[in-house]
CSV table of C-alpha atoms in Angstrom, one decimal:
chain,number,residue,atom,x,y,z
A,1,UNK,CA,94.0,111.3,74.7
A,2,UNK,CA,96.3,109.4,72.6
A,3,UNK,CA,99.0,110.9,70.2
A,4,UNK,CA,101.3,110.1,67.1
A,5,UNK,CA,105.1,109.8,68.1
A,6,UNK,CA,107.1,110.8,65.2
A,7,UNK,CA,110.9,110.6,65.1
A,8,UNK,CA,111.4,112.3,62.0
A,9,UNK,CA,108.6,114.2,60.4
A,10,UNK,CA,108.8,113.9,56.6
A,11,UNK,CA,108.3,116.0,53.9
A,12,UNK,CA,107.7,115.8,50.2
A,13,UNK,CA,110.9,117.8,49.0
A,14,UNK,CA,114.5,116.4,48.1
A,15,UNK,CA,116.1,117.4,51.1
A,16,UNK,CA,118.9,116.0,53.0
A,17,UNK,CA,116.9,114.7,55.6
A,18,UNK,CA,114.5,113.1,52.9
A,19,UNK,CA,117.3,111.4,50.6
A,20,UNK,CA,118.7,109.8,54.0
A,21,UNK,CA,115.1,108.5,55.1
A,22,UNK,CA,114.7,106.7,51.8
A,23,UNK,CA,118.1,105.1,52.1
A,24,UNK,CA,117.4,104.0,55.4
A,25,UNK,CA,113.8,102.4,54.0
A,26,UNK,CA,116.0,100.9,51.2
A,27,UNK,CA,118.9,99.4,53.6
A,28,UNK,CA,116.0,98.0,56.1
A,29,UNK,CA,114.9,95.6,53.3
A,30,UNK,CA,118.0,93.4,54.0
A,31,UNK,CA,120.1,95.0,56.4
A,32,UNK,CA,119.2,94.8,60.6
A,33,UNK,CA,118.8,98.4,61.9
A,34,UNK,CA,121.5,98.4,64.7
A,35,UNK,CA,124.2,98.0,61.7
A,36,UNK,CA,122.3,100.8,59.7
A,37,UNK,CA,122.8,102.9,62.8
A,38,UNK,CA,126.2,102.1,63.5
A,39,UNK,CA,127.2,102.6,59.6
A,40,UNK,CA,125.4,106.2,59.8
A,41,UNK,CA,127.2,107.0,62.7
A,42,UNK,CA,130.2,105.9,61.3
A,43,UNK,CA,129.7,108.1,58.2
A,44,UNK,CA,129.1,110.9,60.1
A,45,UNK,CA,125.6,111.4,59.2
A,46,UNK,CA,123.7,113.9,61.6
A,47,UNK,CA,121.0,112.2,63.3
A,48,UNK,CA,117.5,113.7,64.3
A,49,UNK,CA,117.8,116.8,66.4
A,50,UNK,CA,121.9,116.8,66.5
A,51,UNK,CA,123.6,119.6,67.8
A,52,UNK,CA,120.2,120.9,69.7
A,53,UNK,CA,119.7,121.3,73.3
A,54,UNK,CA,117.5,119.3,75.4
A,55,UNK,CA,116.9,118.9,78.9
A,56,UNK,CA,116.3,115.6,80.6
A,57,UNK,CA,115.9,115.4,84.3
A,58,UNK,CA,116.4,119.2,84.3
A,59,UNK,CA,120.0,119.0,83.2
A,60,UNK,CA,120.4,120.9,79.7
A,61,UNK,CA,122.7,118.9,77.1
A,62,UNK,CA,123.3,119.1,73.4
A,63,UNK,CA,121.8,115.7,71.6
A,64,UNK,CA,124.5,113.9,70.4
A,65,UNK,CA,125.3,112.7,66.6
A,66,UNK,CA,124.6,108.9,67.8
A,67,UNK,CA,122.2,107.0,65.6
A,68,UNK,CA,120.0,104.5,67.5
A,69,UNK,CA,118.3,101.3,66.3
A,70,UNK,CA,114.9,102.4,67.7
A,71,UNK,CA,115.4,105.9,65.4
A,72,UNK,CA,116.0,103.4,62.7
A,73,UNK,CA,113.1,101.3,63.1
A,74,UNK,CA,110.8,104.2,63.7
A,75,UNK,CA,111.5,105.8,60.4
A,76,UNK,CA,111.1,102.5,59.0
A,77,UNK,CA,107.6,102.1,60.5
A,78,UNK,CA,106.5,105.9,59.9
A,79,UNK,CA,103.1,105.8,58.2
A,80,UNK,CA,103.4,109.3,57.1
A,81,UNK,CA,105.8,108.4,54.2
A,82,UNK,CA,102.6,106.6,52.6
A,83,UNK,CA,100.6,109.6,53.6
A,84,UNK,CA,98.6,107.8,56.5
A,85,UNK,CA,98.2,109.6,59.9
A,86,UNK,CA,98.0,107.0,62.6
A,87,UNK,CA,96.3,107.7,65.8
A,88,UNK,CA,95.6,106.1,69.0
A,89,UNK,CA,98.9,104.6,69.5
A,90,UNK,CA,99.4,105.6,73.2
A,91,UNK,CA,97.2,106.6,75.9
A,92,UNK,CA,98.2,109.0,78.7
A,93,UNK,CA,95.0,111.1,80.2
A,94,UNK,CA,94.3,111.2,83.8
A,95,UNK,CA,90.9,111.7,83.2
A,96,UNK,CA,89.8,109.7,80.2
A,97,UNK,CA,91.4,107.6,77.9
A,98,UNK,CA,91.2,106.5,74.1
A,99,UNK,CA,88.9,103.6,73.4
A,100,UNK,CA,87.9,102.2,70.0
A,101,UNK,CA,84.3,103.8,70.8
A,102,UNK,CA,85.6,107.2,72.0
A,103,UNK,CA,86.9,108.5,75.3
A,104,UNK,CA,86.9,105.9,78.3
A,105,UNK,CA,87.1,105.9,81.9
A,106,UNK,CA,90.5,104.5,83.3
A,107,UNK,CA,90.7,101.1,84.1
A,108,UNK,CA,93.1,99.3,86.6
A,109,UNK,CA,95.8,98.7,84.2
A,110,UNK,CA,96.4,102.8,83.5
A,111,UNK,CA,97.8,102.8,87.0
A,112,UNK,CA,101.1,102.3,88.4
A,113,UNK,CA,101.8,101.0,91.5
A,114,UNK,CA,101.7,104.7,93.4
A,115,UNK,CA,98.6,104.9,91.8
A,116,UNK,CA,99.4,107.2,89.2
A,117,UNK,CA,98.1,107.2,85.6
A,118,UNK,CA,100.8,106.0,83.5
A,119,UNK,CA,101.4,105.7,79.5
A,120,UNK,CA,100.2,102.6,77.9
A,121,UNK,CA,100.9,101.2,74.4
A,122,UNK,CA,97.2,100.3,72.7
A,123,UNK,CA,96.8,97.1,70.6
A,124,UNK,CA,97.5,97.7,67.1
A,125,UNK,CA,93.9,96.6,66.1
A,126,UNK,CA,92.5,99.6,67.8
A,127,UNK,CA,94.7,102.4,65.9
A,128,UNK,CA,93.1,104.9,63.9
A,129,UNK,CA,94.2,105.5,60.2
A,130,UNK,CA,93.5,108.5,58.1
A,131,UNK,CA,94.9,109.6,54.7
A,132,UNK,CA,97.1,112.7,55.1
A,133,UNK,CA,96.8,115.7,53.0
A,134,UNK,CA,99.8,115.3,51.0
A,135,UNK,CA,100.6,113.0,48.2
A,136,UNK,CA,102.8,109.4,49.4
A,137,UNK,CA,106.4,109.5,49.0
A,138,UNK,CA,106.4,105.6,49.1
A,139,UNK,CA,103.6,103.4,47.7
A,140,UNK,CA,101.5,101.6,49.8
A,141,UNK,CA,102.6,98.2,48.8
A,142,UNK,CA,106.4,99.4,49.4
A,143,UNK,CA,105.5,100.5,52.8
A,144,UNK,CA,103.2,97.3,53.6
A,145,UNK,CA,106.2,95.1,52.4
A,146,UNK,CA,108.7,96.7,54.8
A,147,UNK,CA,106.3,96.5,57.6
A,148,UNK,CA,106.0,92.7,56.8
A,149,UNK,CA,109.6,92.3,57.3
A,150,UNK,CA,110.5,94.5,60.3
A,151,UNK,CA,107.7,92.5,62.2
A,152,UNK,CA,109.2,89.4,61.2
A,153,UNK,CA,112.6,90.3,62.7
A,154,UNK,CA,111.1,91.4,65.9
A,155,UNK,CA,108.7,88.8,66.7
A,156,UNK,CA,110.8,87.2,69.4
A,157,UNK,CA,110.9,89.9,71.5
A,158,UNK,CA,108.4,92.6,70.4
A,159,UNK,CA,105.7,93.5,73.1
A,160,UNK,CA,106.8,90.5,75.1
A,161,UNK,CA,108.2,91.3,78.6
A,162,UNK,CA,111.4,90.0,79.9
A,163,UNK,CA,111.6,86.8,81.0
A,164,UNK,CA,111.9,86.0,85.0
A,165,UNK,CA,112.4,82.4,84.6
A,166,UNK,CA,115.9,81.9,86.5
A,167,UNK,CA,116.4,79.0,84.5
A,168,UNK,CA,116.9,81.4,81.4
A,169,UNK,CA,119.5,83.7,83.4
A,170,UNK,CA,121.5,82.2,86.1
A,171,UNK,CA,123.9,84.8,86.3
A,172,UNK,CA,122.0,87.9,85.9
A,173,UNK,CA,124.1,90.9,86.5
A,174,UNK,CA,126.9,89.1,87.7
A,175,UNK,CA,129.0,89.1,84.2
A,176,UNK,CA,131.2,92.0,83.4
A,177,UNK,CA,133.3,93.4,80.8
A,178,UNK,CA,136.7,94.0,81.7
A,179,UNK,CA,137.4,96.2,78.7
A,180,UNK,CA,134.7,98.7,79.7
A,181,UNK,CA,133.3,97.8,83.7
A,182,UNK,CA,129.8,97.3,82.1
A,183,UNK,CA,127.7,94.2,83.1
A,184,UNK,CA,127.1,92.2,80.5
A,185,UNK,CA,123.4,91.5,79.3
A,186,UNK,CA,121.5,88.4,78.7
A,187,UNK,CA,120.4,88.1,74.8
A,188,UNK,CA,118.5,84.9,72.9
A,189,UNK,CA,120.9,83.3,70.5
A,190,UNK,CA,120.3,80.5,68.2
A,191,UNK,CA,117.9,78.7,70.5
A,192,UNK,CA,120.1,79.2,73.7
A,193,UNK,CA,121.0,82.5,75.2
A,194,UNK,CA,124.6,84.4,75.5
A,195,UNK,CA,125.8,87.5,77.7
A,196,UNK,CA,126.9,90.6,75.7
A,197,UNK,CA,128.3,93.7,76.6
A,198,UNK,CA,126.0,96.2,77.9
A,199,UNK,CA,127.7,99.5,76.5
A,200,UNK,CA,128.1,98.1,73.2
A,201,UNK,CA,124.2,97.1,73.2
A,202,UNK,CA,123.2,100.5,74.7
A,203,UNK,CA,125.5,102.6,72.0
A,204,UNK,CA,124.3,100.5,69.2
A,205,UNK,CA,127.6,99.3,68.5
A,206,UNK,CA,129.4,102.6,68.8
A,207,UNK,CA,131.0,101.9,71.9
A,208,UNK,CA,133.4,99.2,73.3
A,209,UNK,CA,133.0,95.7,71.3
A,210,UNK,CA,130.9,93.1,70.2
A,211,UNK,CA,132.0,91.0,73.3
A,212,UNK,CA,130.2,87.8,74.4
A,213,UNK,CA,130.1,84.7,76.2
A,214,UNK,CA,127.6,81.6,75.8
A,215,UNK,CA,125.4,81.8,78.6
A,216,UNK,CA,125.6,78.0,79.5
A,217,UNK,CA,129.2,78.1,79.2
A,218,UNK,CA,129.7,80.9,81.8
A,219,UNK,CA,127.0,79.2,84.1
A,220,UNK,CA,129.1,75.8,84.0
A,221,UNK,CA,132.4,77.8,84.5
A,222,UNK,CA,131.3,79.4,87.9
A,223,UNK,CA,129.8,76.4,89.0
A,224,UNK,CA,133.2,74.6,88.3
A,225,UNK,CA,134.9,77.0,89.9
A,226,UNK,CA,132.8,77.0,93.2
A,227,UNK,CA,132.8,73.5,93.5
A,228,UNK,CA,136.7,73.5,93.1
A,229,UNK,CA,137.0,76.2,95.9
A,230,UNK,CA,134.8,74.6,98.4
A,231,UNK,CA,135.6,71.0,97.6
A,232,UNK,CA,138.9,71.1,99.2
A,233,UNK,CA,139.5,69.2,102.3
A,234,UNK,CA,139.5,72.4,104.6
A,235,UNK,CA,136.9,74.3,103.2
A,236,UNK,CA,134.6,71.1,103.1
A,237,UNK,CA,134.7,70.7,106.7
A,238,UNK,CA,133.9,74.2,107.2
A,239,UNK,CA,131.2,74.3,104.8
A,240,UNK,CA,129.9,70.8,106.5
A,241,UNK,CA,130.3,72.7,110.4
A,242,UNK,CA,128.2,76.1,108.8
A,243,UNK,CA,125.6,73.9,107.0
A,244,UNK,CA,125.0,72.1,110.4
A,245,UNK,CA,125.0,75.2,112.3
A,246,UNK,CA,122.3,76.9,110.1
A,247,UNK,CA,120.4,73.7,110.3
A,248,UNK,CA,120.2,73.9,114.2
A,249,UNK,CA,119.3,77.3,114.1
A,250,UNK,CA,116.2,76.8,111.9
A,251,UNK,CA,114.8,75.1,115.1
A,252,UNK,CA,115.2,77.9,117.8
A,253,UNK,CA,112.3,80.3,116.3
A,254,UNK,CA,109.8,77.5,116.7
A,255,UNK,CA,111.4,77.0,120.6
A,256,UNK,CA,110.8,80.8,121.3
A,257,UNK,CA,107.3,80.5,119.5
A,258,UNK,CA,106.6,77.5,122.3
A,259,UNK,CA,108.4,79.2,125.2
A,260,UNK,CA,105.8,82.2,124.6
A,261,UNK,CA,102.7,80.1,124.3
A,262,UNK,CA,103.5,78.3,127.3
A,263,UNK,CA,103.7,81.5,129.2
A,264,UNK,CA,100.5,82.9,127.6
A,265,UNK,CA,98.7,79.6,128.5
A,266,UNK,CA,99.6,79.6,132.0
A,267,UNK,CA,98.3,83.0,132.2
A,268,UNK,CA,95.1,81.8,130.5
A,269,UNK,CA,94.7,79.1,133.1
A,270,UNK,CA,94.7,81.5,136.2
A,271,UNK,CA,92.3,83.9,134.6
A,272,UNK,CA,90.1,80.8,133.7
A,273,UNK,CA,89.9,80.1,137.3
A,274,UNK,CA,89.2,83.3,138.6
A,275,UNK,CA,86.2,83.7,135.9
A,276,UNK,CA,84.6,80.4,137.2
A,277,UNK,CA,84.7,81.8,140.5
A,278,UNK,CA,83.4,85.0,139.1
A,279,UNK,CA,80.2,83.0,137.4
A,280,UNK,CA,79.3,81.5,140.9
A,281,UNK,CA,78.9,85.0,142.1
A,282,UNK,CA,76.8,86.3,139.4
A,283,UNK,CA,73.6,88.3,140.7
A,284,UNK,CA,71.5,88.5,137.6
A,285,UNK,CA,71.3,86.9,134.1
A,286,UNK,CA,73.1,89.9,132.4
A,287,UNK,CA,76.1,89.6,134.5
A,288,UNK,CA,76.2,85.7,134.0
A,289,UNK,CA,76.0,86.4,130.6
A,290,UNK,CA,78.9,88.7,130.4
A,291,UNK,CA,81.1,86.5,132.4
A,292,UNK,CA,80.1,83.3,130.1
A,293,UNK,CA,81.3,85.3,126.5
A,294,UNK,CA,84.7,85.9,128.6
A,295,UNK,CA,84.7,82.3,129.8
A,296,UNK,CA,84.3,80.9,126.4
A,297,UNK,CA,86.5,83.6,124.9
A,298,UNK,CA,89.2,82.7,127.2
A,299,UNK,CA,88.7,78.9,126.5
A,300,UNK,CA,88.9,79.1,122.9
A,301,UNK,CA,92.6,80.7,123.3
A,302,UNK,CA,93.4,78.3,125.6
A,303,UNK,CA,92.3,75.4,123.0
A,304,UNK,CA,94.4,77.0,120.3
A,305,UNK,CA,97.9,77.3,122.3
A,306,UNK,CA,97.6,74.0,123.2
A,307,UNK,CA,97.3,72.5,120.1
A,308,UNK,CA,100.1,74.8,118.9
A,309,UNK,CA,102.1,73.4,121.8
A,310,UNK,CA,101.3,69.8,120.7
A,311,UNK,CA,102.3,70.4,116.7
A,312,UNK,CA,105.4,71.9,117.8
A,313,UNK,CA,106.2,68.9,120.3
A,314,UNK,CA,105.7,66.8,117.2
A,315,UNK,CA,108.9,64.8,116.0
A,316,UNK,CA,110.1,66.6,113.0
A,317,UNK,CA,109.2,64.7,109.3
A,318,UNK,CA,112.6,65.9,108.2
A,319,UNK,CA,115.6,64.1,108.1
A,320,UNK,CA,117.9,64.6,110.8
A,321,UNK,CA,120.6,67.4,110.9
A,322,UNK,CA,123.1,65.1,109.7
A,323,UNK,CA,121.3,63.8,106.8
A,324,UNK,CA,120.4,67.3,105.7
A,325,UNK,CA,124.1,68.3,105.3
A,326,UNK,CA,125.3,65.2,104.0
A,327,UNK,CA,122.3,65.2,101.3
A,328,UNK,CA,123.5,69.2,100.3
A,329,UNK,CA,127.0,68.2,100.0
A,330,UNK,CA,126.4,65.1,97.8
A,331,UNK,CA,124.3,67.6,96.0
A,332,UNK,CA,127.5,70.1,95.6
A,333,UNK,CA,129.9,67.5,94.4
A,334,UNK,CA,127.5,66.2,92.0
A,335,UNK,CA,126.6,69.7,90.3
A,336,UNK,CA,129.2,69.6,87.6
A,337,UNK,CA,127.8,66.1,86.8
A,338,UNK,CA,124.3,67.1,86.5
A,339,UNK,CA,125.0,69.9,84.8
A,340,UNK,CA,126.9,68.2,82.0
A,341,UNK,CA,124.0,66.0,81.3
A,342,UNK,CA,121.3,68.6,81.6
A,343,UNK,CA,120.4,72.1,80.9
A,344,UNK,CA,118.6,72.9,84.0
A,345,UNK,CA,119.9,76.0,85.7
A,346,UNK,CA,117.2,77.1,88.1
A,347,UNK,CA,118.9,76.3,91.4
A,348,UNK,CA,122.2,78.4,90.0
A,349,UNK,CA,120.5,81.8,90.6
A,350,UNK,CA,119.8,81.3,94.4
A,351,UNK,CA,123.5,79.6,94.8
A,352,UNK,CA,125.2,82.3,92.8
A,353,UNK,CA,123.8,84.9,94.8
A,354,UNK,CA,124.2,83.4,98.2
A,355,UNK,CA,128.0,83.2,97.5
A,356,UNK,CA,128.0,86.4,95.5
A,357,UNK,CA,129.8,84.8,92.6
A,358,UNK,CA,130.7,87.1,90.0
A,359,UNK,CA,132.6,86.9,86.6
A,360,UNK,CA,135.0,89.3,85.0
A,361,UNK,CA,135.7,88.8,81.2
A,362,UNK,CA,138.7,90.6,79.1
A,363,UNK,CA,138.8,90.5,75.4
A,364,UNK,CA,141.1,90.9,72.6
A,365,UNK,CA,140.5,91.1,68.5
A,366,UNK,CA,141.8,88.2,66.6
A,367,UNK,CA,141.5,87.5,62.8
A,368,UNK,CA,141.5,83.3,62.6
A,369,UNK,CA,140.3,84.0,58.8
A,370,UNK,CA,139.0,86.6,56.9
A,371,UNK,CA,136.9,88.3,59.8
A,372,UNK,CA,138.0,90.0,62.9
A,373,UNK,CA,136.5,88.6,66.1
A,374,UNK,CA,136.6,89.5,69.7
A,375,UNK,CA,137.9,86.7,71.9
A,376,UNK,CA,138.1,85.9,75.4
A,377,UNK,CA,141.7,86.5,76.7
A,378,UNK,CA,141.6,86.7,80.3
A,379,UNK,CA,139.1,86.5,83.0
A,380,UNK,CA,138.3,86.6,86.8
A,381,UNK,CA,135.9,84.8,89.5
A,382,UNK,CA,135.3,86.4,92.5
A,383,UNK,CA,133.1,85.4,95.6
A,384,UNK,CA,131.7,87.0,98.7
A,385,UNK,CA,133.2,90.4,99.5
A,386,UNK,CA,136.2,89.8,97.2
A,387,UNK,CA,137.0,93.4,95.6
A,388,UNK,CA,136.5,93.5,91.8
A,389,UNK,CA,139.6,93.1,89.6
A,390,UNK,CA,138.4,96.5,87.4
A,391,UNK,CA,136.7,100.1,88.3
A,392,UNK,CA,132.8,98.9,87.6
A,393,UNK,CA,130.8,101.5,85.7
A,394,UNK,CA,128.6,103.4,88.3
A,395,UNK,CA,126.4,105.4,86.3
A,396,UNK,CA,123.1,104.8,85.0
A,397,UNK,CA,123.1,102.5,82.4
A,398,UNK,CA,120.4,103.8,79.8
A,399,UNK,CA,121.8,105.7,76.8
A,400,UNK,CA,121.3,109.0,77.6
A,401,UNK,CA,124.2,108.8,80.3
A,402,UNK,CA,126.3,106.9,77.7
A,403,UNK,CA,127.5,109.8,75.6
A,404,UNK,CA,127.9,112.2,78.7
A,405,UNK,CA,129.6,110.1,81.3
A,406,UNK,CA,133.2,109.3,82.0
A,407,UNK,CA,133.2,107.0,84.5
A,408,UNK,CA,133.9,103.8,82.6
A,409,UNK,CA,136.0,101.1,84.2
A,410,UNK,CA,138.7,99.7,82.1
A,411,UNK,CA,140.8,96.5,82.4
A,412,UNK,CA,143.0,98.4,84.9
A,413,UNK,CA,146.1,96.3,84.1
A,414,UNK,CA,144.6,92.8,84.8
């Protein structure tokens, strides 16, 4: 059945915890949750369960005092502060599941690909609200106002799956921060997108720095370096020979298939002759029927093989190998020009994967005016099996590992 997840159970008292909760709710009216989390962490305010021991994946560890954006938002959305108990937010049963009409049978969407039941978040319209047994800490109007503000801030991503459109993330997992060794993740920004440090995002600003690069700029930079690398006369000649070799190899599976089909057809022709002679020797209608069925089955397979051979012997409708290679080289030469006139990056994801292109960026703090900002100070682009210029972060990128793993990369002197 469904349950209600409460990050911090507020009780009607004047404790330090309640003061912190009320402070968070007041700040959420004007300040983003990520900034509040960083502010509380910097001030040394203890986070929920700070200092207690937990066990994750069988490993016992002490809960850190770092605040997270999700904790701040959960406190802001906690209906218990308005003396309202909410049920049915999640369903996790393996026999029956929560429905608006009572317990119901599990459906296809309640199972993972391995046929094990999964925890699902129910739509908000089926939640069940009931009054709590204590007086509200905040008024219903104040709580509703805060919910509207939080909903407005999260409309772009809340409840939506991550985009799988390659046009919106051409350098997926191929941009790295040289200061910490972490990958830089795609984030939406001002109608476009950028790549930001993964460690900074996962730690809610507590580690590394606000390092970022505009996504279109990063994609065009890698394309320019790729084109510059392959458009030298010697590299272009090697590329042309390699493309011609690949184009020629595409026809080899068809040739092997034709050879196998021809061998099978010759065998079936010999079998067909034996079947025809046996039909003349049939002594009764039952024998003739059995042989006739074998004759029709053999003849049907022969017809299929003959049609296959005819199709494979037809001249290909594709242009010749030389024309294909010329078209590919021409597209490569014109790629920077096409990108400058269009924001279509759908073809780049596959191209970057084929050449294993990776972008490494280093940053430094500068203060052009009043604010201190992080600017790109250096960078390296690698292709193929080239060794990375830094030691990459090798541990899991989830938040639980950030406070315990010491295997960060760093710039290594580059």
